[in-house]
CSV table of C-alpha atoms and ligand atoms in Angstrom, one decimal:
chain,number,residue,atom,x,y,z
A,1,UNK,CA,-18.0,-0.8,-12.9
A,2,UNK,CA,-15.8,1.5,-10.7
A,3,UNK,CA,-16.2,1.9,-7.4
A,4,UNK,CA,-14.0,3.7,-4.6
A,5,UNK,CA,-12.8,0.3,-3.9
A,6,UNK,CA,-11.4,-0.2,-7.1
A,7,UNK,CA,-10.2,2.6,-7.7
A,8,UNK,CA,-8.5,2.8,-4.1
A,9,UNK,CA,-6.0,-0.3,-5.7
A,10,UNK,CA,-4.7,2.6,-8.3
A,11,UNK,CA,-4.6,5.6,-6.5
A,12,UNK,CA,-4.6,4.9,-3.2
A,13,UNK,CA,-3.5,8.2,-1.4
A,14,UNK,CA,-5.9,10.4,-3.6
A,15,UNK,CA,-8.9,7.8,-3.3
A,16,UNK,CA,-8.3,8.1,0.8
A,17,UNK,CA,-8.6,12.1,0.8
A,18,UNK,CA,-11.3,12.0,-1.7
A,19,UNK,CA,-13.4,9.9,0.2
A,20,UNK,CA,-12.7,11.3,3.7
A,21,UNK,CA,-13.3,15.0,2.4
A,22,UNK,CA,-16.9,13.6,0.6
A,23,UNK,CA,-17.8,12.0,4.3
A,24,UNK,CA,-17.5,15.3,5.7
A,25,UNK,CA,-19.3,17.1,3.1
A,26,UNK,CA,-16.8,19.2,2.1
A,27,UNK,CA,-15.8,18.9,-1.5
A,28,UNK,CA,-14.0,22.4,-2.8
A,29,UNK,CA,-15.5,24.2,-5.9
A,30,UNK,CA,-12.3,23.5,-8.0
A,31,UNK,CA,-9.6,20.7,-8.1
A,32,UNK,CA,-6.4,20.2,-10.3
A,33,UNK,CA,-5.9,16.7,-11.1
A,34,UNK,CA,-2.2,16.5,-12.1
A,35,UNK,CA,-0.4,13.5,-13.5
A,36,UNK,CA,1.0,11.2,-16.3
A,37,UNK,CA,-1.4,9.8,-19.0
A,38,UNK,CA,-3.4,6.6,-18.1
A,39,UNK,CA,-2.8,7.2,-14.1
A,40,UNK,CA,-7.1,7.5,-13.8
A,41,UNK,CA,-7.5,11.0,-13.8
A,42,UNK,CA,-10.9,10.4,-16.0
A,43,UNK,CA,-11.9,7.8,-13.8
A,44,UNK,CA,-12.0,9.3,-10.9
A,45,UNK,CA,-13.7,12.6,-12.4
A,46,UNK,CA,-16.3,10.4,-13.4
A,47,UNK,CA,-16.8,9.1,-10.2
A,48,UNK,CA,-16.5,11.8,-8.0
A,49,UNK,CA,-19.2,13.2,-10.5
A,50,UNK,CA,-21.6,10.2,-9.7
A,51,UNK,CA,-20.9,10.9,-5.9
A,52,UNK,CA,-21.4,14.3,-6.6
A,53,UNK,CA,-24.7,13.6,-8.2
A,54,UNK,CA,-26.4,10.1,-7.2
A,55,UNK,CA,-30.1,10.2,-5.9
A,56,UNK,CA,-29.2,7.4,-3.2
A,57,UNK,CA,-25.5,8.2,-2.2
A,58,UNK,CA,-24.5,6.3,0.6
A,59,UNK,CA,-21.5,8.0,2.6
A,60,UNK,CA,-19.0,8.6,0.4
A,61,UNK,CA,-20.4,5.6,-2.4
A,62,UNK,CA,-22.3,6.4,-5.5
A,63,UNK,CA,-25.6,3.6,-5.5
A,64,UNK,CA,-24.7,3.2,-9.4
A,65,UNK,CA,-28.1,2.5,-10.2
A,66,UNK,CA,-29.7,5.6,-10.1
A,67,UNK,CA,-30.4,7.4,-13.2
A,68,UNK,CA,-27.9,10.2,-12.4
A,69,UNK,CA,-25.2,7.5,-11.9
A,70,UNK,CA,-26.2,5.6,-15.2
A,71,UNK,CA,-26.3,8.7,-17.2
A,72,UNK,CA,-22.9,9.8,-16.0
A,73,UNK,CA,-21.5,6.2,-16.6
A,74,UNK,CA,-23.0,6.4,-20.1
A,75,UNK,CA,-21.6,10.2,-20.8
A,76,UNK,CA,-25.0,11.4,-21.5
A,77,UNK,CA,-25.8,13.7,-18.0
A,78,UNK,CA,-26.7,17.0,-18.4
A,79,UNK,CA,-25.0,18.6,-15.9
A,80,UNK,CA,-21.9,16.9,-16.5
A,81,UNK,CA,-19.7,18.6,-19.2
A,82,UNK,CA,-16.5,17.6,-20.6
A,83,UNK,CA,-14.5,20.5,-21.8
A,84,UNK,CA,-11.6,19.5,-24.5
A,85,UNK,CA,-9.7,21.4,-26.7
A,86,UNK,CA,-10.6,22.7,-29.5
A,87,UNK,CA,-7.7,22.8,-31.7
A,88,UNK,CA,-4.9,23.9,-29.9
A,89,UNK,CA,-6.7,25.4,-26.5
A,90,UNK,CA,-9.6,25.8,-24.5
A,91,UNK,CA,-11.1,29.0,-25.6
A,92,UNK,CA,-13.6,31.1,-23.8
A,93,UNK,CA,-16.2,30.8,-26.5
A,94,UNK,CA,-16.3,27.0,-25.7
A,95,UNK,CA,-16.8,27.7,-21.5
A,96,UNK,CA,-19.5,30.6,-22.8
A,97,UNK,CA,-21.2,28.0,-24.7
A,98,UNK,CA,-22.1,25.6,-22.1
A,99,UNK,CA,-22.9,28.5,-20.1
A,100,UNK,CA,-25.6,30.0,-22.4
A,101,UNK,CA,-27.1,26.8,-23.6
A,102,UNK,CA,-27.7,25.9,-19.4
A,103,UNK,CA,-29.7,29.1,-19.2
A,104,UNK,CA,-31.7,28.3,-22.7
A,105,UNK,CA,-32.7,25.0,-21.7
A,106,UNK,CA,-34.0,25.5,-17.8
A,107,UNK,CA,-31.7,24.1,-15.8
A,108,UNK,CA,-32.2,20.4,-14.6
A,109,UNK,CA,-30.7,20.7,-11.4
A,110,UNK,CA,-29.3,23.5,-9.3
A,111,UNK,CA,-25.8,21.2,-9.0
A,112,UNK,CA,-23.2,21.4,-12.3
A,113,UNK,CA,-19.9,19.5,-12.8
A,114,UNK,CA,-17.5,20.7,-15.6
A,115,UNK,CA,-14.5,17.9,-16.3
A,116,UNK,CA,-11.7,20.3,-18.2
A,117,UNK,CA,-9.6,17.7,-19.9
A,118,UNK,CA,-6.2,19.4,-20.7
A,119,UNK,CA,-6.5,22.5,-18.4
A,120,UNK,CA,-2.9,23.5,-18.8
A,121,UNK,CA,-4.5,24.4,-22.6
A,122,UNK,CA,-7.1,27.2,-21.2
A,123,UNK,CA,-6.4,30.2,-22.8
A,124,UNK,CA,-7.2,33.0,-19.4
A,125,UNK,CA,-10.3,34.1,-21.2
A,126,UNK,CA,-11.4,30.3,-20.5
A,127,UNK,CA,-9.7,30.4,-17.2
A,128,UNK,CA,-11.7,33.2,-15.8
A,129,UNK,CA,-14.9,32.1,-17.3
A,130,UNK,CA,-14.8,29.0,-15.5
A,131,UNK,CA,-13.8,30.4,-12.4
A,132,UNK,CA,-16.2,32.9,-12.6
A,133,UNK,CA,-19.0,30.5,-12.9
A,134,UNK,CA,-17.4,28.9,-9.2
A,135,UNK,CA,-18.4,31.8,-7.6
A,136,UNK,CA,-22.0,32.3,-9.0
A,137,UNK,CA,-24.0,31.9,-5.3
A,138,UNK,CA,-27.3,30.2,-7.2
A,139,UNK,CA,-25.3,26.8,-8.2
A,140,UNK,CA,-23.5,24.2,-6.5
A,141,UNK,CA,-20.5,23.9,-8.9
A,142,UNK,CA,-17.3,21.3,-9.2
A,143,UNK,CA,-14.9,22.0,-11.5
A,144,UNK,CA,-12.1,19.5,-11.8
A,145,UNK,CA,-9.8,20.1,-14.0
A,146,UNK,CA,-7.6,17.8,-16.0
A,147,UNK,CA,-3.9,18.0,-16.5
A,148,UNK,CA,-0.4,16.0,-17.6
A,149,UNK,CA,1.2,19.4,-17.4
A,150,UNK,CA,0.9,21.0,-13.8
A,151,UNK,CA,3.3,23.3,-14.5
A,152,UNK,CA,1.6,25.4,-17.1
A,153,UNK,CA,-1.3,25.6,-15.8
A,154,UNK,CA,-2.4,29.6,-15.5
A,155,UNK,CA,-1.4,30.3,-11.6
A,156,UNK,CA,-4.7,31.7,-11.3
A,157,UNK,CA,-6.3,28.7,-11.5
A,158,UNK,CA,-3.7,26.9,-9.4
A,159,UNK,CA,-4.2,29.6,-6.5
A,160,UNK,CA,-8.0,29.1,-7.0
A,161,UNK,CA,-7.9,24.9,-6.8
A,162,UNK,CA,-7.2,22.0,-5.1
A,163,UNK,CA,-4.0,20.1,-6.4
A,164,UNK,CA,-4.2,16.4,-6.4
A,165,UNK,CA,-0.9,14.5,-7.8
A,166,UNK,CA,-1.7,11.6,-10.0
A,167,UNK,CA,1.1,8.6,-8.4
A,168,UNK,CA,2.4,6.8,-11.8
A,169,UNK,CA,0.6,3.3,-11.5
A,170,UNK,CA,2.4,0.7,-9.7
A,171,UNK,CA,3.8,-2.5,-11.6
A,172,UNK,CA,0.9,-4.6,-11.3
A,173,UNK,CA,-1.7,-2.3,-12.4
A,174,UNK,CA,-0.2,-1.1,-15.5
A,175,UNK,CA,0.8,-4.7,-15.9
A,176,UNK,CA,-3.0,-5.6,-16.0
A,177,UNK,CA,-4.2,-3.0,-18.2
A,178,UNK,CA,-1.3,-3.8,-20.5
A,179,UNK,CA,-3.2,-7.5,-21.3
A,180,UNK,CA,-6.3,-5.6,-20.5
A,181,UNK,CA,-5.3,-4.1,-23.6
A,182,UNK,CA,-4.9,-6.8,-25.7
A,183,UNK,CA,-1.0,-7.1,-25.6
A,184,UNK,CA,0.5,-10.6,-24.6
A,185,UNK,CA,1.5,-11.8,-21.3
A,186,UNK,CA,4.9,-12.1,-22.1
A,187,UNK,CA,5.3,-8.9,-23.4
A,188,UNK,CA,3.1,-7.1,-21.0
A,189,UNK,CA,5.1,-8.3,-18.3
A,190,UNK,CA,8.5,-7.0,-19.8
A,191,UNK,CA,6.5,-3.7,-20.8
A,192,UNK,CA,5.6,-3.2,-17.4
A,193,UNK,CA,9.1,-4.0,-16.1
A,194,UNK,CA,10.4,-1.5,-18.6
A,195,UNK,CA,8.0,1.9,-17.9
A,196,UNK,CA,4.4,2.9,-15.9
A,197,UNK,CA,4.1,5.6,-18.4
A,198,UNK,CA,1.1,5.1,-21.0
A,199,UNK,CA,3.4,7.1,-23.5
A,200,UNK,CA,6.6,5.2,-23.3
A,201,UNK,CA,4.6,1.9,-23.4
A,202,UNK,CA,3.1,3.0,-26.5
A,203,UNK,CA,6.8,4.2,-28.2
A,204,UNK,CA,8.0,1.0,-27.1
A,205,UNK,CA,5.3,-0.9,-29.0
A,206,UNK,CA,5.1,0.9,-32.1
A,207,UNK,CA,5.6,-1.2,-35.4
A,208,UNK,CA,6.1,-4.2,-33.1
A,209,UNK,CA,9.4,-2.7,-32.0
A,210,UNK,CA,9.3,-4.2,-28.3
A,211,UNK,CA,8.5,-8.0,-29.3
A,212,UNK,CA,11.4,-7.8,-31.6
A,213,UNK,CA,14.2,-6.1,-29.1
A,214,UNK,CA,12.9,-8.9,-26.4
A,215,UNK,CA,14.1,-11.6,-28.9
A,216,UNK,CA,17.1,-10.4,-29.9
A,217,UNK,CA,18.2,-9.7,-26.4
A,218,UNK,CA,17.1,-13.6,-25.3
A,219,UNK,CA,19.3,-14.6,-28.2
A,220,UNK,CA,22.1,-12.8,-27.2
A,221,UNK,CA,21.7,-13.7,-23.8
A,222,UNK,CA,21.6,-17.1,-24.4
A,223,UNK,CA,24.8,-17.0,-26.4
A,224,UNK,CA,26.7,-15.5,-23.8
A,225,UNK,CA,26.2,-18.5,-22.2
A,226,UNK,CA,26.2,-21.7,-24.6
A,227,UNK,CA,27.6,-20.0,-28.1
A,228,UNK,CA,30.3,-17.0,-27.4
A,229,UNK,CA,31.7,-16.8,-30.2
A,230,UNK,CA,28.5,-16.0,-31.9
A,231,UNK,CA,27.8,-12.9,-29.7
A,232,UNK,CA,29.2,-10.4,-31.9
A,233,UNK,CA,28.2,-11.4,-34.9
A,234,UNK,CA,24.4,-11.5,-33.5
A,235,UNK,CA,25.3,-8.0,-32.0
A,236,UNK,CA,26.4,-6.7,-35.8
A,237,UNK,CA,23.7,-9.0,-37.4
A,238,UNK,CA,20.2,-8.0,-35.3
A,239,UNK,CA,21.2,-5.4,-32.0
A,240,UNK,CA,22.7,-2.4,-34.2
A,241,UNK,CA,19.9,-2.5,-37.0
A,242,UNK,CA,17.1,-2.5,-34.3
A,243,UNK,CA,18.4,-0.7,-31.0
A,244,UNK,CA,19.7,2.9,-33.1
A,245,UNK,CA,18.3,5.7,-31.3
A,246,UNK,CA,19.8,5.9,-27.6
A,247,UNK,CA,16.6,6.0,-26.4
A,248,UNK,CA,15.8,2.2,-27.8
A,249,UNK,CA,20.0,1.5,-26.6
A,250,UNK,CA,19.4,2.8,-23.5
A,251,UNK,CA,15.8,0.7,-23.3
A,252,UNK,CA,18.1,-2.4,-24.8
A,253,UNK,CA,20.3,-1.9,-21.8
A,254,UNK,CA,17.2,-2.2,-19.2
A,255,UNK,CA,15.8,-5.4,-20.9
A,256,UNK,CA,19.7,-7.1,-20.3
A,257,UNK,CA,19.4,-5.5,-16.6
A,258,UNK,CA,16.0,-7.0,-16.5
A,259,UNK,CA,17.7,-10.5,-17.6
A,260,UNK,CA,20.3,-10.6,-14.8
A,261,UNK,CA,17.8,-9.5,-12.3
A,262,UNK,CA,16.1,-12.7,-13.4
A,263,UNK,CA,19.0,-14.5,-12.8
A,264,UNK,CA,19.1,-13.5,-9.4
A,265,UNK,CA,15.3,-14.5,-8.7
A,266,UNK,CA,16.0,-17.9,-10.3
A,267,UNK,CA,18.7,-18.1,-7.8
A,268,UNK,CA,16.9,-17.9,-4.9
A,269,UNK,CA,13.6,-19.5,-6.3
A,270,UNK,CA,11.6,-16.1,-6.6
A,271,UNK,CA,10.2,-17.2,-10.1
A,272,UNK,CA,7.1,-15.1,-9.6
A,273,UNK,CA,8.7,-12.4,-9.8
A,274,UNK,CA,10.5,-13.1,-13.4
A,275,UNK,CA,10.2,-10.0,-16.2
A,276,UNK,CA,10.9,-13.2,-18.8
A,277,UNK,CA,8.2,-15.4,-17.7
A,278,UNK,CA,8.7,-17.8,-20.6
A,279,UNK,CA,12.2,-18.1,-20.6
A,280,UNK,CA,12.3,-19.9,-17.2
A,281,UNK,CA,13.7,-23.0,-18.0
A,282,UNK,CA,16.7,-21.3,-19.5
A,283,UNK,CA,17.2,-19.1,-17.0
A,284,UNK,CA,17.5,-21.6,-14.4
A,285,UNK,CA,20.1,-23.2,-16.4
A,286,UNK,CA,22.0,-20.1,-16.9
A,287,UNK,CA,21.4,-19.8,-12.5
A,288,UNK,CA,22.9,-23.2,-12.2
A,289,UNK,CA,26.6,-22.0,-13.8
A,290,UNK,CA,26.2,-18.3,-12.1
A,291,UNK,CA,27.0,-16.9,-8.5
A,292,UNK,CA,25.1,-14.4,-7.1
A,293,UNK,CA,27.9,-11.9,-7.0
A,294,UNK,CA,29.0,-13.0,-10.6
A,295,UNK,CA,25.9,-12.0,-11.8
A,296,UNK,CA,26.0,-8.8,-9.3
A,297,UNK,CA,28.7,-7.6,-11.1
A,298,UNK,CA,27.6,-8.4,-14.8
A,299,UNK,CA,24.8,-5.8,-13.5
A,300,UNK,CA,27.2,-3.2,-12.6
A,301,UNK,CA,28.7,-3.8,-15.8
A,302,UNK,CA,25.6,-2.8,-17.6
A,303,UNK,CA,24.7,0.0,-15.2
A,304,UNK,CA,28.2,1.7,-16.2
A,305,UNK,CA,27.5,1.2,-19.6
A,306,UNK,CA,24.1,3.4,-19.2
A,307,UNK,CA,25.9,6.0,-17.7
A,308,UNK,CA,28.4,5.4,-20.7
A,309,UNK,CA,25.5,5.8,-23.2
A,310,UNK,CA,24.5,9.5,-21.3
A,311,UNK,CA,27.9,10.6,-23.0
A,312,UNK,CA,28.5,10.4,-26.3
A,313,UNK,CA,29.9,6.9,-26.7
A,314,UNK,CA,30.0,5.0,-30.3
A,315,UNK,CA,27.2,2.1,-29.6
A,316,UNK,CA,28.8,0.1,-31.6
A,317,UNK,CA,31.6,0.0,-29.5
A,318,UNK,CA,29.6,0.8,-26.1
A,319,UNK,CA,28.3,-2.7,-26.9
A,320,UNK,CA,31.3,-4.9,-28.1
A,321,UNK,CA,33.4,-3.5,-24.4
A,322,UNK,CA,29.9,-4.5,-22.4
A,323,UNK,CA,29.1,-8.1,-24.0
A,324,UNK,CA,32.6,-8.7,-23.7
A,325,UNK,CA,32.9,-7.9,-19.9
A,326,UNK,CA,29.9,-9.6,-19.3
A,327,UNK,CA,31.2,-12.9,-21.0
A,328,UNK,CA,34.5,-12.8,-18.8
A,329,UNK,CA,31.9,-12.0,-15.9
B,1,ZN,ZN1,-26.8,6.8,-8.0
């Protein structure tokens, strides 16, 4: 279970002014949670909720035990509502709602949290019923409000709240929660080299899309090496059919970045930090017949051809000039 130690090792900065500003007792009525999907915006909700809540709060630390804590972890707290949308937004109807069935049922405590999930999504009828309800003198009331979109999010409720930025999650974490998830460790770790966005790892997965791509580019990167004369053919053969949209080119280019990066850690015996963790035995060979400023400039190579890829460039050809500069290398 979460605590704000654990949750410190994925959002650091907002688990430092979260905690400091619940030592001092001085939570606002209304916060903004803004950032990219899977950064823990949920999970910290949830937790501030508990802290919010718990019978035997200790400084800024929920007890976890209690059975305000254990019906918040289960989802089942009375005074804690998630708010989603109903279709396409948050109407006013579905804030009105809670609102009436607190007063029918005698209210358990005086405190209230409400956990908006999509805020940018309130229609202002929804907007000003929630924000209504902050300044009602006879509760205690948090609202924190859940967002990817900061930026249209009614300016009413962005004058009214706190905004707390979401950081994308660093390398390591996403890493984690990409085997967390079930995916292997050899492509987690290339997933995770690739993107920190939850979205983009998911496009990149689709229909097995990623595990494919990571093959073909260790095949042509191998040939480059041992079998040249075999490059194009594998280029014609397995690259066009699989890397078509620029978006999966432009992702094709980053995995051969990613394998001259590797080159460079094999040179100088960083092998913990490999995106290929499997592939370290060819690697190192491939190190063995490669200088470090060789293999610098294979990555420039590859940088210019991104930048090649922005404009329109045919990939066919885009491909053929790159694999062939980075043979001659
Ligand atoms: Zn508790």
């Amino acid at each position: 279970m979460e605590t704000w130690s654990t949750i410190k090792e994925i959002q650091p900065r907002i688990t430092d002014l979260l905690v400091k500003t619940l030592e001092k007792d001085r939570l606002a009525h209304a916060y903004l949670f803004e950032g990219s999907k899977g950064t823990g915006k949920r999970m910290v909700a949830l937790h501030l909720a508990k802290s919010f809540f718990c019978e035997n709060v200790s400084g800024p630390n929920p007890c976890l035990e209690c059975p305000n804590c254990k019906r918040i972890e289960n989802g089942n707290h009375p005074d804690v509502h998630m708010i989603e949308p109903d279709g396409l937004s948050i109407k006013k109807h579905q804030v009105e709602h809670l609102q009436k069935e607190f007063s029918y049922r005698g209210v358990e405590s005086a405190k209230k949290v409400y956990i908006v999930n999509h805020a940018d999504l309130m229609t202002v009828g929804a907007a000003n019923s929630i924000l209504k309800f902050l300044e009602e003198p006879a509760t205690l009331t948090l609202a924190l409000l859940l967002t990817e979109q900061g930026s249209k999010v009614l300016p009413t409720i962005h004058s009214r709240s706190q905004h707390l930025t979401f950081a994308p999650l660093s390398r390591a974490v996403f890493l984690d929660k990409l085997v967390a998830a079930g995916n292997s460790s050899t492509i987690s770790s290339l997933l995770a080299s690739l993107t920190t966005s939850y979205d983009e790892a998911m496009q990149l997965l689709e229909a097995d899309w990623i595990a494919q791509a990571r093959s073909v580019v260790i095949q042509l990167m191998e040939e480059l090496y041992a079998r040249p004369t075999q490059v194009l053919f594998t280029l014609q053969e397995k690259w066009l059919p699989l890397f078509k949209e620029k978006s999966q080119i432009d992702a094709g280019l980053d995995m051969i970045l990613l394998w001259l990066r590797d080159l460079l850690f094999s040179k100088v015996g960083k092998v913990n930090s490999l995106t290929y963790i499997d592939q370290i035995d060819l690697l190192q060979q491939q190190a063995l017949t490669s200088s470090q400023d060789n293999i610098s400039k294979k990555m420039s190579d590859v940088l210019l051809a991104k930048r090649h890829l922005a404009s329109n460039v045919n990939p066919q050809l885009l491909m053929e000039k790159l694999l062939l500069n980075i043979q001659e290398g």
